[in-house]
PDB file of C-alpha atoms in Angstrom:
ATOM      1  CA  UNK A  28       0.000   0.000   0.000  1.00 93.00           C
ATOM      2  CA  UNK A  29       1.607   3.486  -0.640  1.00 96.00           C
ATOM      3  CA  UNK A  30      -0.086   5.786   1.638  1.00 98.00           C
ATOM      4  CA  UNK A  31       0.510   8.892  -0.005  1.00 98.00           C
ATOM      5  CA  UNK A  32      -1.945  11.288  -1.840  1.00 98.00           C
ATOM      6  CA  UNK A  33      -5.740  12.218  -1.593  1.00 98.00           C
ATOM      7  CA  UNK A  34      -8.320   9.298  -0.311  1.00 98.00           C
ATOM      8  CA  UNK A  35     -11.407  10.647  -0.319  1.00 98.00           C
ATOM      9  CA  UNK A  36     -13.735   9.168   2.212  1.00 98.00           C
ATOM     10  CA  UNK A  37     -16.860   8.990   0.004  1.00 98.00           C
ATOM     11  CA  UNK A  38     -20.154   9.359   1.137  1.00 98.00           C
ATOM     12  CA  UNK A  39     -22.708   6.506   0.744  1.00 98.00           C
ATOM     13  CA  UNK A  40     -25.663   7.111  -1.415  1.00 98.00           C
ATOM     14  CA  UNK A  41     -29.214   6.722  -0.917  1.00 98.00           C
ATOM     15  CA  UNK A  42     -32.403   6.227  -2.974  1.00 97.00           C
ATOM     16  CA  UNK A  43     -35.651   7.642  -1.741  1.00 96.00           C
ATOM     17  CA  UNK A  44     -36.480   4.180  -0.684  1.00 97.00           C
ATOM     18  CA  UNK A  45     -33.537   4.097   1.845  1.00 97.00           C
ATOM     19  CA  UNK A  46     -31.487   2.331  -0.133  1.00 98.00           C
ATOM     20  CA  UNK A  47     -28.102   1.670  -1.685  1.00 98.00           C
ATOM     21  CA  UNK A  48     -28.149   3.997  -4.877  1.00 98.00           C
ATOM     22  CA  UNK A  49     -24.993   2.445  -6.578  1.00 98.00           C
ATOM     23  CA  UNK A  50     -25.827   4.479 -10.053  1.00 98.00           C
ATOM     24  CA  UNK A  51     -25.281   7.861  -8.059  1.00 98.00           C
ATOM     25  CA  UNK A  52     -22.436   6.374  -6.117  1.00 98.00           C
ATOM     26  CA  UNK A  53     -20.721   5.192  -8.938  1.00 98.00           C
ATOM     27  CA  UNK A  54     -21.052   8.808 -10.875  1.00 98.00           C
ATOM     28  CA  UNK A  55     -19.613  10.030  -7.714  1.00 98.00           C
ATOM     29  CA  UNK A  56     -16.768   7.474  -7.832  1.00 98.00           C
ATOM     30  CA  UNK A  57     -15.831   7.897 -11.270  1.00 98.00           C
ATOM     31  CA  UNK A  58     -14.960  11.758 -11.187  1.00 98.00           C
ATOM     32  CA  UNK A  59     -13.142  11.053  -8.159  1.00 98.00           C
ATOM     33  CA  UNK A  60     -11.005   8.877 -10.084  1.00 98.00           C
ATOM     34  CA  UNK A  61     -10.767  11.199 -13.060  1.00 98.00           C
ATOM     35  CA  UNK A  62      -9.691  14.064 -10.975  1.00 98.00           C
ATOM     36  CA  UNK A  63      -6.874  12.352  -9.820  1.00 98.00           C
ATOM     37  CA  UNK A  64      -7.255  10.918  -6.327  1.00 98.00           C
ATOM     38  CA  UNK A  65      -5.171   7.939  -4.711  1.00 98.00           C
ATOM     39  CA  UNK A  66      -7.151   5.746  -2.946  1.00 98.00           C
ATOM     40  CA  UNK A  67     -11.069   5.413  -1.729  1.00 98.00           C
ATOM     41  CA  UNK A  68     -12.324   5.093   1.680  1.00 98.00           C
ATOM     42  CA  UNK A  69     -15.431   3.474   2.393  1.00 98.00           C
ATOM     43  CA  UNK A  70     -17.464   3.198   5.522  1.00 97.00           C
ATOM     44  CA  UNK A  71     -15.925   6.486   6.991  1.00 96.00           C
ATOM     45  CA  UNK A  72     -17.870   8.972   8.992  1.00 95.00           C
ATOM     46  CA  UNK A  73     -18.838  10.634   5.950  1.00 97.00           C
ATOM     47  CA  UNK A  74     -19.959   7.327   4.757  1.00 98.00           C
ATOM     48  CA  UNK A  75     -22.803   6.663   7.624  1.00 98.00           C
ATOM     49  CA  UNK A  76     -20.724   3.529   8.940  1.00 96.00           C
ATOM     50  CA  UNK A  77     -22.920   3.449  11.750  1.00 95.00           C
ATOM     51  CA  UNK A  78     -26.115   2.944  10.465  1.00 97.00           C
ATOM     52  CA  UNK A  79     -24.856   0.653   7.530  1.00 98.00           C
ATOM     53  CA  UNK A  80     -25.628  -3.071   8.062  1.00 98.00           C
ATOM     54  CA  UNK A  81     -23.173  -5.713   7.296  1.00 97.00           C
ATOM     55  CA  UNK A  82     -24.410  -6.746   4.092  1.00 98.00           C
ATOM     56  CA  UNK A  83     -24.764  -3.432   2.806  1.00 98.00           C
ATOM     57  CA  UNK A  84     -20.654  -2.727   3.641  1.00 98.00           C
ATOM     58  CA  UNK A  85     -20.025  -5.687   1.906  1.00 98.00           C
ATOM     59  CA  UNK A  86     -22.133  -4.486  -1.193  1.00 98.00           C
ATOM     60  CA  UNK A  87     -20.461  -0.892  -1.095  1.00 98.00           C
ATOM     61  CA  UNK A  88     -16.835  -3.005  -0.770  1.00 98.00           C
ATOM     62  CA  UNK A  89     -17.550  -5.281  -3.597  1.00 98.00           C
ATOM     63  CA  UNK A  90     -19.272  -2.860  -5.827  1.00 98.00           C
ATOM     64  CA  UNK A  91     -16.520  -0.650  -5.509  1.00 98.00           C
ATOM     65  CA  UNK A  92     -13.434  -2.685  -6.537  1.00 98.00           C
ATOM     66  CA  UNK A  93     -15.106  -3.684  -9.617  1.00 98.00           C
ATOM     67  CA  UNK A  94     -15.848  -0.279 -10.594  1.00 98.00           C
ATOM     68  CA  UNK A  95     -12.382   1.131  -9.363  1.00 98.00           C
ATOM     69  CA  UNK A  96     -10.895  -2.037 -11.167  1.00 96.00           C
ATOM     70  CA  UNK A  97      -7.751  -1.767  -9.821  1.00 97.00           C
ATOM     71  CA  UNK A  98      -6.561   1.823 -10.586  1.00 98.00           C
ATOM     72  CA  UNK A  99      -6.631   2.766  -6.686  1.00 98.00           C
ATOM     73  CA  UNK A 100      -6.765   1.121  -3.697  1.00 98.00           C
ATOM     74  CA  UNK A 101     -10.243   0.750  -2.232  1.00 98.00           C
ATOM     75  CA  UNK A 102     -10.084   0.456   1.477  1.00 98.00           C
ATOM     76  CA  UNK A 103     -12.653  -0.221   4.496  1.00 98.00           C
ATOM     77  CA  UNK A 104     -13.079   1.312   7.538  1.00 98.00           C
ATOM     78  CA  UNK A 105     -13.490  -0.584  11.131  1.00 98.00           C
ATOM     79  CA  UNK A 106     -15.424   1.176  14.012  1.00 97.00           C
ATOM     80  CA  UNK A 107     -16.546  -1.785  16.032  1.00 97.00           C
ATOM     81  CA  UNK A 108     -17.264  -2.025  19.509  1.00 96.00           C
ATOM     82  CA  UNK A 109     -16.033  -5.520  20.318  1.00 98.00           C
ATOM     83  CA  UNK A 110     -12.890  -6.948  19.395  1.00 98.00           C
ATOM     84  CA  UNK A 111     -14.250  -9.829  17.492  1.00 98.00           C
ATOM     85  CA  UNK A 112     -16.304  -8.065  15.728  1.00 98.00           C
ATOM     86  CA  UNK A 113     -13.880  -5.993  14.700  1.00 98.00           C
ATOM     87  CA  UNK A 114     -11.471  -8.747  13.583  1.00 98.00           C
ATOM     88  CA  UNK A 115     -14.716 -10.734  11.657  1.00 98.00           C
ATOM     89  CA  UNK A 116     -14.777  -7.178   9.472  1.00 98.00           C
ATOM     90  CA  UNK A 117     -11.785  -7.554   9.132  1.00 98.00           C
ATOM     91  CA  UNK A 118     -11.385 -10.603   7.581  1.00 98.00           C
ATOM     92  CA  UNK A 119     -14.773 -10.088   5.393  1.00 98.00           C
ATOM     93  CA  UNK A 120     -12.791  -6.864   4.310  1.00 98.00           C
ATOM     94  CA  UNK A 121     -10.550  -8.895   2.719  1.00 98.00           C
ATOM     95  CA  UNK A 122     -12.715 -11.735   1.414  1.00 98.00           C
ATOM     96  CA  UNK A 123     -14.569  -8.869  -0.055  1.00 98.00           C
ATOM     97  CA  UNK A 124     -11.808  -7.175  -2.221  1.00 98.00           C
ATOM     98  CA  UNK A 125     -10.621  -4.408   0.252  1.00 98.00           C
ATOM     99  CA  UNK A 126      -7.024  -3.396  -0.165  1.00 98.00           C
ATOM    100  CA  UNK A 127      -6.669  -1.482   3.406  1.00 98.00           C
ATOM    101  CA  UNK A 128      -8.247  -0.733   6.483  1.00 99.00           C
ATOM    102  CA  UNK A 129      -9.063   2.144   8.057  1.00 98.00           C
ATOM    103  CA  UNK A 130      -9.405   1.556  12.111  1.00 98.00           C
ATOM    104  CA  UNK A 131     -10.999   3.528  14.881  1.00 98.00           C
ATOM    105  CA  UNK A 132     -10.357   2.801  18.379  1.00 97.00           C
ATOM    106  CA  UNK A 133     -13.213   0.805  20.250  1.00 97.00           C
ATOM    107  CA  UNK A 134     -16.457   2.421  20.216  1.00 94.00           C
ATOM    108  CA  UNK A 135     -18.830   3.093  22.844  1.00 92.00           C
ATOM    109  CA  UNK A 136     -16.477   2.351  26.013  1.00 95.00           C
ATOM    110  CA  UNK A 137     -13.720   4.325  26.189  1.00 96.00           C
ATOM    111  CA  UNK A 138     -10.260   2.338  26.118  1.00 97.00           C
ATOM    112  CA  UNK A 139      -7.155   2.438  28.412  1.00 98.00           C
ATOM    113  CA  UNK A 140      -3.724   2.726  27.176  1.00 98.00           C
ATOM    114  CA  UNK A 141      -2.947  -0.938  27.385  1.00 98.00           C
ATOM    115  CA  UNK A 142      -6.484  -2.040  25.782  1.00 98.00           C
ATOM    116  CA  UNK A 143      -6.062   0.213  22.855  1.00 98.00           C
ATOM    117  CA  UNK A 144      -3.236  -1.288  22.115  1.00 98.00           C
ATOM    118  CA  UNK A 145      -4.256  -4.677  22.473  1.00 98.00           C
ATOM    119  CA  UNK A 146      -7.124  -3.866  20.293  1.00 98.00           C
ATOM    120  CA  UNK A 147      -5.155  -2.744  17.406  1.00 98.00           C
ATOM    121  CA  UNK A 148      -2.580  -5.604  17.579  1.00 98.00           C
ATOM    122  CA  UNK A 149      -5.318  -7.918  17.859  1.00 98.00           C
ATOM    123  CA  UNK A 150      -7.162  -6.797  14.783  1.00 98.00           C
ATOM    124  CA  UNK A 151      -3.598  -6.231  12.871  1.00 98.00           C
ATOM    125  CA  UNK A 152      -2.492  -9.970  13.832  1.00 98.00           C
ATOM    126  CA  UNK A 153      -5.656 -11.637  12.491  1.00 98.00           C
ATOM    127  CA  UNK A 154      -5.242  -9.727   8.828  1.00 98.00           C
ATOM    128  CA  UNK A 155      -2.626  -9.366   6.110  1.00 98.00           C
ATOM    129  CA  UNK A 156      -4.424  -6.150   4.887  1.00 98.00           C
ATOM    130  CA  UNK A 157      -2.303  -2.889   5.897  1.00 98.00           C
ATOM    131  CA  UNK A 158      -4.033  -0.713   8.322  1.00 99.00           C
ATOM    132  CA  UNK A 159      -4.362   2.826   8.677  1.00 98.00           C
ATOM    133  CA  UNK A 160      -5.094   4.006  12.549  1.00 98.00           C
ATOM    134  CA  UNK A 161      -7.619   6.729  12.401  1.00 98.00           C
ATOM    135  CA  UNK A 162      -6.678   9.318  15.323  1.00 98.00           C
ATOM    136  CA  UNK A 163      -9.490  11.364  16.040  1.00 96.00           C
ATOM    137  CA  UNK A 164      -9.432  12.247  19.666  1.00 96.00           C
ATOM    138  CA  UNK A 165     -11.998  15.306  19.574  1.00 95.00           C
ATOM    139  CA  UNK A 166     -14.797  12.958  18.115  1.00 93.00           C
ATOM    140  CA  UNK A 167     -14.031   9.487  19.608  1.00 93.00           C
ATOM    141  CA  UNK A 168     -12.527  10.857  22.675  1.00 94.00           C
ATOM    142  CA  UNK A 169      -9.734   8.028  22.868  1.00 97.00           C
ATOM    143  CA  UNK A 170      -6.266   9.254  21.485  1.00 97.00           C
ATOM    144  CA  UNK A 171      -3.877   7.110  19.999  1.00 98.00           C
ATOM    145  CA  UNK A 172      -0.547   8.218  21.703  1.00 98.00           C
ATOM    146  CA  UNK A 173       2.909   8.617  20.740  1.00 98.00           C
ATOM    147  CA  UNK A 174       3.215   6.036  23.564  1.00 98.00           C
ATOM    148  CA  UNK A 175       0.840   3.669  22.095  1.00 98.00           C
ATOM    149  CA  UNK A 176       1.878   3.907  18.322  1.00 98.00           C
ATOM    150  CA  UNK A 177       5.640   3.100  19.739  1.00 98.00           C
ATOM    151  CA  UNK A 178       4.286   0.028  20.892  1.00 98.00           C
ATOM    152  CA  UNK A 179       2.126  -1.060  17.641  1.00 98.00           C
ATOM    153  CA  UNK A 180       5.724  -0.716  15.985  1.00 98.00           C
ATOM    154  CA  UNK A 181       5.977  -4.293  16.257  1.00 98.00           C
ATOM    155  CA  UNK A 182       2.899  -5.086  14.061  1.00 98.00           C
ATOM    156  CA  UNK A 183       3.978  -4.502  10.359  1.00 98.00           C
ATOM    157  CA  UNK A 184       0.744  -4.066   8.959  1.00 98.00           C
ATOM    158  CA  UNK A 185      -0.015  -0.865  11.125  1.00 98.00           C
ATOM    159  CA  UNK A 186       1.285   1.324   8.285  1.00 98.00           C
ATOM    160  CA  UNK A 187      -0.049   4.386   8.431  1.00 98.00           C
ATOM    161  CA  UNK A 188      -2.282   7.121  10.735  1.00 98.00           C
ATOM    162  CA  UNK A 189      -4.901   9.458   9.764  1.00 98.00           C
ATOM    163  CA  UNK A 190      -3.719  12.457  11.870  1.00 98.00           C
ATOM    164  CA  UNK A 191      -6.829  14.286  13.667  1.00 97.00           C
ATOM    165  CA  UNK A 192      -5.869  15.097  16.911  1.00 97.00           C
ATOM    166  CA  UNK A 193      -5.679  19.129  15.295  1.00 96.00           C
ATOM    167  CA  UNK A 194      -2.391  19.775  16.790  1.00 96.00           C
ATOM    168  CA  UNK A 195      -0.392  20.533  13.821  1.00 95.00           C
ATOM    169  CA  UNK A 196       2.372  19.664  15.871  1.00 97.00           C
ATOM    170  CA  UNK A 197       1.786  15.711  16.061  1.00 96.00           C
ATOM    171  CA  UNK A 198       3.484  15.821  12.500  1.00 97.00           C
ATOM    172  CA  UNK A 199       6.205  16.885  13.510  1.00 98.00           C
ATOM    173  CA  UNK A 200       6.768  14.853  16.836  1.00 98.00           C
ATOM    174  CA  UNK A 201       5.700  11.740  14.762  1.00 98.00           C
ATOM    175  CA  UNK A 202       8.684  11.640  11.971  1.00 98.00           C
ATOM    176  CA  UNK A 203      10.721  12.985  14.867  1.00 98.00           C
ATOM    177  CA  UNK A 204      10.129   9.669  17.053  1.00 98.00           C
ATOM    178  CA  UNK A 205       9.159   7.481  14.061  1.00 98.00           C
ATOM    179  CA  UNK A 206      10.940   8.978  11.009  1.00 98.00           C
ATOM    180  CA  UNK A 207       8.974   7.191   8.037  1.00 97.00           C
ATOM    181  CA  UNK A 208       7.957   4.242   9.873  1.00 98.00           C
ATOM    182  CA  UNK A 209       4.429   5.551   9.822  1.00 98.00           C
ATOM    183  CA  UNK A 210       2.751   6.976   6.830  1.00 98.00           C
ATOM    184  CA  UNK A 211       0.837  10.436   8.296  1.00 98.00           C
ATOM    185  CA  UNK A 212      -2.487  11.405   6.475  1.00 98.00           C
ATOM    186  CA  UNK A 213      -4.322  14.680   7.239  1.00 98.00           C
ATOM    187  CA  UNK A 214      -7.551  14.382   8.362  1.00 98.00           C
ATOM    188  CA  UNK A 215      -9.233  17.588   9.179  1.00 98.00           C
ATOM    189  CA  UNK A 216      -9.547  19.262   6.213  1.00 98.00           C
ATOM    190  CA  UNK A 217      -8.877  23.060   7.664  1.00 98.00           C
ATOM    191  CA  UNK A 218      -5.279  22.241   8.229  1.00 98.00           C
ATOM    192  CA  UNK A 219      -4.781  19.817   5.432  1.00 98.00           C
ATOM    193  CA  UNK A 220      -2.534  22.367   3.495  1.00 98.00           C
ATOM    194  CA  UNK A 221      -0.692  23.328   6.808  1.00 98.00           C
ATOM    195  CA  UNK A 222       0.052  19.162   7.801  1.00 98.00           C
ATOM    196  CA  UNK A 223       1.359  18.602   4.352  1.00 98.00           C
ATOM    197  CA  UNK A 224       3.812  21.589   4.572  1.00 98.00           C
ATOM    198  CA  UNK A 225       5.150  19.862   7.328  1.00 98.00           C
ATOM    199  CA  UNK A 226       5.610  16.994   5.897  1.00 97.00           C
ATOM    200  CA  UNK A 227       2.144  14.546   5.877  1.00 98.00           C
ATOM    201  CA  UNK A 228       2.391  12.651   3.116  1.00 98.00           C
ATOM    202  CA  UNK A 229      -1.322  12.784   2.580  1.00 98.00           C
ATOM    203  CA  UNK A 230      -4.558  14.292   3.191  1.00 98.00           C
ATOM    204  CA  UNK A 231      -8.017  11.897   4.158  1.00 98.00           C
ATOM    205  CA  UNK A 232     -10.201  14.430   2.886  1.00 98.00           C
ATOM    206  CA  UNK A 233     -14.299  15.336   2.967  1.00 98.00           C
ATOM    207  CA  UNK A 234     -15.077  18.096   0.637  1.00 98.00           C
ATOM    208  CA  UNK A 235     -13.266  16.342  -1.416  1.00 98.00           C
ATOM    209  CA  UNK A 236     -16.698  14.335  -2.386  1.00 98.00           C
ATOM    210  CA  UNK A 237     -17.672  17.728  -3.878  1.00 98.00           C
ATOM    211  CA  UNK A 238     -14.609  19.690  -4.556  1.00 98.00           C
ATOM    212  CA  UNK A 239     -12.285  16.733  -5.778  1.00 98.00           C
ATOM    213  CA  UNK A 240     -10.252  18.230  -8.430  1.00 98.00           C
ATOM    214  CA  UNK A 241      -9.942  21.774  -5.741  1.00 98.00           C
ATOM    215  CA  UNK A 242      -8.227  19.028  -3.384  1.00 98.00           C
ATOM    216  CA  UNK A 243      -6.054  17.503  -5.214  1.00 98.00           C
ATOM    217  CA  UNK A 244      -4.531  20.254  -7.172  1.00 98.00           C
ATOM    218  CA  UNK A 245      -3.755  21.778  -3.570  1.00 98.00           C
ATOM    219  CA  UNK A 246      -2.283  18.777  -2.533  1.00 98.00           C
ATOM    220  CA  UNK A 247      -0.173  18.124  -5.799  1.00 98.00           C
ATOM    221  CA  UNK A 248       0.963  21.782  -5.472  1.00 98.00           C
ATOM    222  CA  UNK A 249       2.653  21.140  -2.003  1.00 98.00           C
ATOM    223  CA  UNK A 250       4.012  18.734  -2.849  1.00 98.00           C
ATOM    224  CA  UNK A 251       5.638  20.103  -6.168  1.00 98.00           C
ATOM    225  CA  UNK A 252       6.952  23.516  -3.967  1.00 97.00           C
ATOM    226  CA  UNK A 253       4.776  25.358  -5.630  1.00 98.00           C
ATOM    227  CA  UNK A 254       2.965  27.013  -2.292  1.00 98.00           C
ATOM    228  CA  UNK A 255       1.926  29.964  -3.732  1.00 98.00           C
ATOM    229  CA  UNK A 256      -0.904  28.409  -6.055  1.00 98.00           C
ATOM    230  CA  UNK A 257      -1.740  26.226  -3.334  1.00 98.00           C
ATOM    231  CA  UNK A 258      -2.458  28.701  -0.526  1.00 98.00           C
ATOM    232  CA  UNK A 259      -4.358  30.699  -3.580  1.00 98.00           C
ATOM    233  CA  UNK A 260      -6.569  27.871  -3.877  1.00 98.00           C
ATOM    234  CA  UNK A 261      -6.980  26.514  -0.167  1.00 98.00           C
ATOM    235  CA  UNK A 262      -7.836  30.386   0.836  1.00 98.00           C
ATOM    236  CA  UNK A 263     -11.043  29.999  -1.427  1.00 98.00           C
ATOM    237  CA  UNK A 264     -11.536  26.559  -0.353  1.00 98.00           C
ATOM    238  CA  UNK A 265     -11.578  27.439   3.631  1.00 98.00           C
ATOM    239  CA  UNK A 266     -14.888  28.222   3.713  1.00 98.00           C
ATOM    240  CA  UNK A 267     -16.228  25.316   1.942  1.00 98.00           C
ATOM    241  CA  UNK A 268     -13.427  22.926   4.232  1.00 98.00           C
ATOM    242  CA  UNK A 269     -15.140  24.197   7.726  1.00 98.00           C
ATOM    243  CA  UNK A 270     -18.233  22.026   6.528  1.00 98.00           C
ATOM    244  CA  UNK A 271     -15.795  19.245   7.490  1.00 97.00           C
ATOM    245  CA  UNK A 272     -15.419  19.885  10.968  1.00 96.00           C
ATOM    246  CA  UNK A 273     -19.447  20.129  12.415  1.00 96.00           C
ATOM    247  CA  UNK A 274     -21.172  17.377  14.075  1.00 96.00           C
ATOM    248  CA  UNK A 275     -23.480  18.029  10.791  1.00 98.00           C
ATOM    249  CA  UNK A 276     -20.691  17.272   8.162  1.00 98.00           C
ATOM    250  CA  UNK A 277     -22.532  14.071   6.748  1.00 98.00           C
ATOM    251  CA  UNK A 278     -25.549  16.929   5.609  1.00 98.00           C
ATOM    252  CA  UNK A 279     -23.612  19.587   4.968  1.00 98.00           C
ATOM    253  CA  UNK A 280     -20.854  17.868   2.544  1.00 98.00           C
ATOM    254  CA  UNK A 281     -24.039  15.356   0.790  1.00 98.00           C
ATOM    255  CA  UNK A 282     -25.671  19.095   0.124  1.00 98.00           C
ATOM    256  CA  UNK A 283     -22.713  20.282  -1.454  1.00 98.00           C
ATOM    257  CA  UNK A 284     -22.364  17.088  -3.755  1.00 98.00           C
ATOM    258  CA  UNK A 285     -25.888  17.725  -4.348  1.00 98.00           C
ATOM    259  CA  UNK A 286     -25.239  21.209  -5.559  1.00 98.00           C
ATOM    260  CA  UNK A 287     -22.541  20.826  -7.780  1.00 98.00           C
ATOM    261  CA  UNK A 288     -24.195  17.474  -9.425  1.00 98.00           C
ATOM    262  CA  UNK A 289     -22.416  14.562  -7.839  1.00 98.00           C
ATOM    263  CA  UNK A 290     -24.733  13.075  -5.441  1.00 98.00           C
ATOM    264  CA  UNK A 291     -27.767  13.989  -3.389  1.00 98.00           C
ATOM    265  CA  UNK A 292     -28.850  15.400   0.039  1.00 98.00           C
ATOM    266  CA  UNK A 293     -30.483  11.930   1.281  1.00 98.00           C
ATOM    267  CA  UNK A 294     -29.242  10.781   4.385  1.00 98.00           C
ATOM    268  CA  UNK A 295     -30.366   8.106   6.510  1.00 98.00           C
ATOM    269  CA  UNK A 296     -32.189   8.691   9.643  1.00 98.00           C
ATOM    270  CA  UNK A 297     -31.735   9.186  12.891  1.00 98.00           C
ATOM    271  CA  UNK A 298     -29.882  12.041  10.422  1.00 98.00           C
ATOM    272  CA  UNK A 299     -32.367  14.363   8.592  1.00 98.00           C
ATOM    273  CA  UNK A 300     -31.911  16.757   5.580  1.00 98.00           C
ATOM    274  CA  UNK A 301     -31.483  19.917   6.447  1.00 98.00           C
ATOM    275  CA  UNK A 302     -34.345  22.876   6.412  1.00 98.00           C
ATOM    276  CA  UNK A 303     -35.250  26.379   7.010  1.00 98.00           C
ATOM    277  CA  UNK A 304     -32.849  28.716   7.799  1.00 98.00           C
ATOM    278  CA  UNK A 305     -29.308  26.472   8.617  1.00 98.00           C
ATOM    279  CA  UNK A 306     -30.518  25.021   5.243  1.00 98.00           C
ATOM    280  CA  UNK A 307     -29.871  28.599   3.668  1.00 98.00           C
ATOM    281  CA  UNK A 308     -27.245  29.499   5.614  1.00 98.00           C
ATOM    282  CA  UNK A 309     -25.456  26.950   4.297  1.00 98.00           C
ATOM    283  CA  UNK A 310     -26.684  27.093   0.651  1.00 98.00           C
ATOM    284  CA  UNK A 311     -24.892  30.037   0.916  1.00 98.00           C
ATOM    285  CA  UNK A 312     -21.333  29.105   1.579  1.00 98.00           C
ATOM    286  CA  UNK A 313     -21.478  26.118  -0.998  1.00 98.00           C
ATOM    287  CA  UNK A 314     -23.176  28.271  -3.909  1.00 98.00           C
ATOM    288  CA  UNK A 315     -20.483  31.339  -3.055  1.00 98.00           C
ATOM    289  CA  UNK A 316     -17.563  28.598  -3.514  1.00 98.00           C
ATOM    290  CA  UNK A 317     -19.507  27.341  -6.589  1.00 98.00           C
ATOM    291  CA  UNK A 318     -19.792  30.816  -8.342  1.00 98.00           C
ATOM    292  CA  UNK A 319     -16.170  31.719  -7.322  1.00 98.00           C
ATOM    293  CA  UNK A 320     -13.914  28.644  -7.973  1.00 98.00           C
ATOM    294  CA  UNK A 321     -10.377  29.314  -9.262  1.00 98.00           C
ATOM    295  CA  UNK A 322      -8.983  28.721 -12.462  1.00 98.00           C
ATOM    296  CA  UNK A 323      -6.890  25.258 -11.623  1.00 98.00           C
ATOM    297  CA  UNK A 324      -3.604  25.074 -13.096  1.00 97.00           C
ATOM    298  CA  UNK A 325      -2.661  21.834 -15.333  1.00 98.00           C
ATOM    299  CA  UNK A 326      -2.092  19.973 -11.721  1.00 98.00           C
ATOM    300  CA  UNK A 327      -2.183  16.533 -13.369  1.00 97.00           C
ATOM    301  CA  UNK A 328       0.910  17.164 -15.777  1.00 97.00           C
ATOM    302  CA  UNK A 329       3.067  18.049 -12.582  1.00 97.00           C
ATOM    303  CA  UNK A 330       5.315  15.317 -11.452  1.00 92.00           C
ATOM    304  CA  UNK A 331       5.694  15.430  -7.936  1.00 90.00           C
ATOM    305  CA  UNK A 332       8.621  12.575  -5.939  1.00 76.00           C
TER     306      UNK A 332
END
């Protein structure tokens, strides 16, 4: 797995009957792929994990490797509150066609030091599949510790982290203690720009499911040295990037896919669409983005190392 680039973590689509919509998932899917990005998450946040059933992640998993057919890697995320089930998902993942996981700590009962740990080397020892820890502290309220990831050293698989503690800093401390042992991937998309100037090596991104080519032109830029045209672009996207960080993100980025053709507002409950006047309010911030994107430069001609 080369965890480097732009992996979107793609929405799931719904019909009006509450169901899978593949056909507007897969019109989703393929512009993602056209514009350029490295890898697709599945099962994410943004992707409703939580009210998905089994058989409808295995759907999404298998549907999507056929239609990705190889060109990126298609990868699964794990947000289980038992151990077991966790390592069952995990080895469906793979009997499925999954590439990668993507792995929460435990849900629902908040972990110690030494049964985080345990949890991720359990779930890395029972799977071949190269896992990606997904740090989100301010959400999940269990952080994955400098401590913690120098003891998951030992499991090879445990590649790479999504990085969403928001201290900027954790970059930093990370290639300081680990060098490139771990693969770091931005995942707050208001300091995605700022993470890969210090050296993330990619970017897990949300409004990327509406804005894909926006995202990665900015990332190809950093990474090229070419800041300038970067910040020029991230300072328009900002706006449409704090979308990513309310507890409403799921209706807030599906309304922007909606808006700009590549998907549609329907959630499933307990979520609801939005209405009335936070409806407008943030009509407003995706149609402004809409009416004002930037001219992208020729960001899939640059070579980057």
């Amino acid at each position: 797995m080369n965890w480097k680039g732009v992996f979107p973590a793609v929405t799931t689509k719904f019909n009006e009957k509450d169901e899978l919509d593949f056909e507007l998932f897969d019109k989703n899917l393929q512009f993602q792929l056209e514009s350029g990005v490295h890898g697709i998450i599945l099962g994410g946040t943004l992707g409703e994990s939580s009210v998905l059933s089994l058989e409808e992640k295995g759907a999404l998993v298998k549907f999507t490797v056929e239609k990705v057919a190889g060109k990126v890697p298609v990868i699964l995320n794990i947000a289980e509150g038992a151990t077991k089930d966790a390592i069952e998902l995990a080895r469906l993942a793979e009997e499925w066609g999954a590439e990668g996981l993507m792995m929460l700590p435990p849900m629902r009962y908040k972990t110690d030091h030494r049964e985080t740990v345990e949890y991720f080397k359990a779930v890395a020892n029972s799977t071949k599949l190269p896992i990606m820890i997904y740090n989100n502290p301010v959400d999940y309220k269990i952080e994955v510790t400098l401590a913690m990831f120098s003891e998951l050293v030992v499991c090879e698989n445990i590649q790479a982290v999504k990085e969403s503690t928001r201290d900027l800093t954790n970059v930093t401390r990370m290639r300081n203690l680990f060098g490139d042992r771990y693969s770091i991937l931005c995942g707050v998309d208001t300091i995605a720009m700022e993470q890969l100037v210090m050296g993330a090596d990619g970017w897990v991104a949300g409004l990327v499911c509406a804005f894909p080519e926006e995202t990665v032109a900015i990332y190809t830029l950093v990474k090229a040295g070419r800041l300038a045209e970067a910040r020029s672009i991230y300072r328009w996207f900002i706006p449409l990037l704090e979308l990513d960080i309310h507890p409403k993100l799921v209706q807030y980025i599906k309304l922007a896919e909606a808006q700009v053709g590549l998907g549609s507002e329907a959630v499933r409950p307990p979520r609801l669409t939005l209405i009335g006047e936070e409806r407008e309010a943030i009509l407003n911030i995706i149609n402004t983005g809409i009416a004002t994107r930037p001219t992208l430069p020729d960001y899939k001609s640059i070579v980057i190392d």
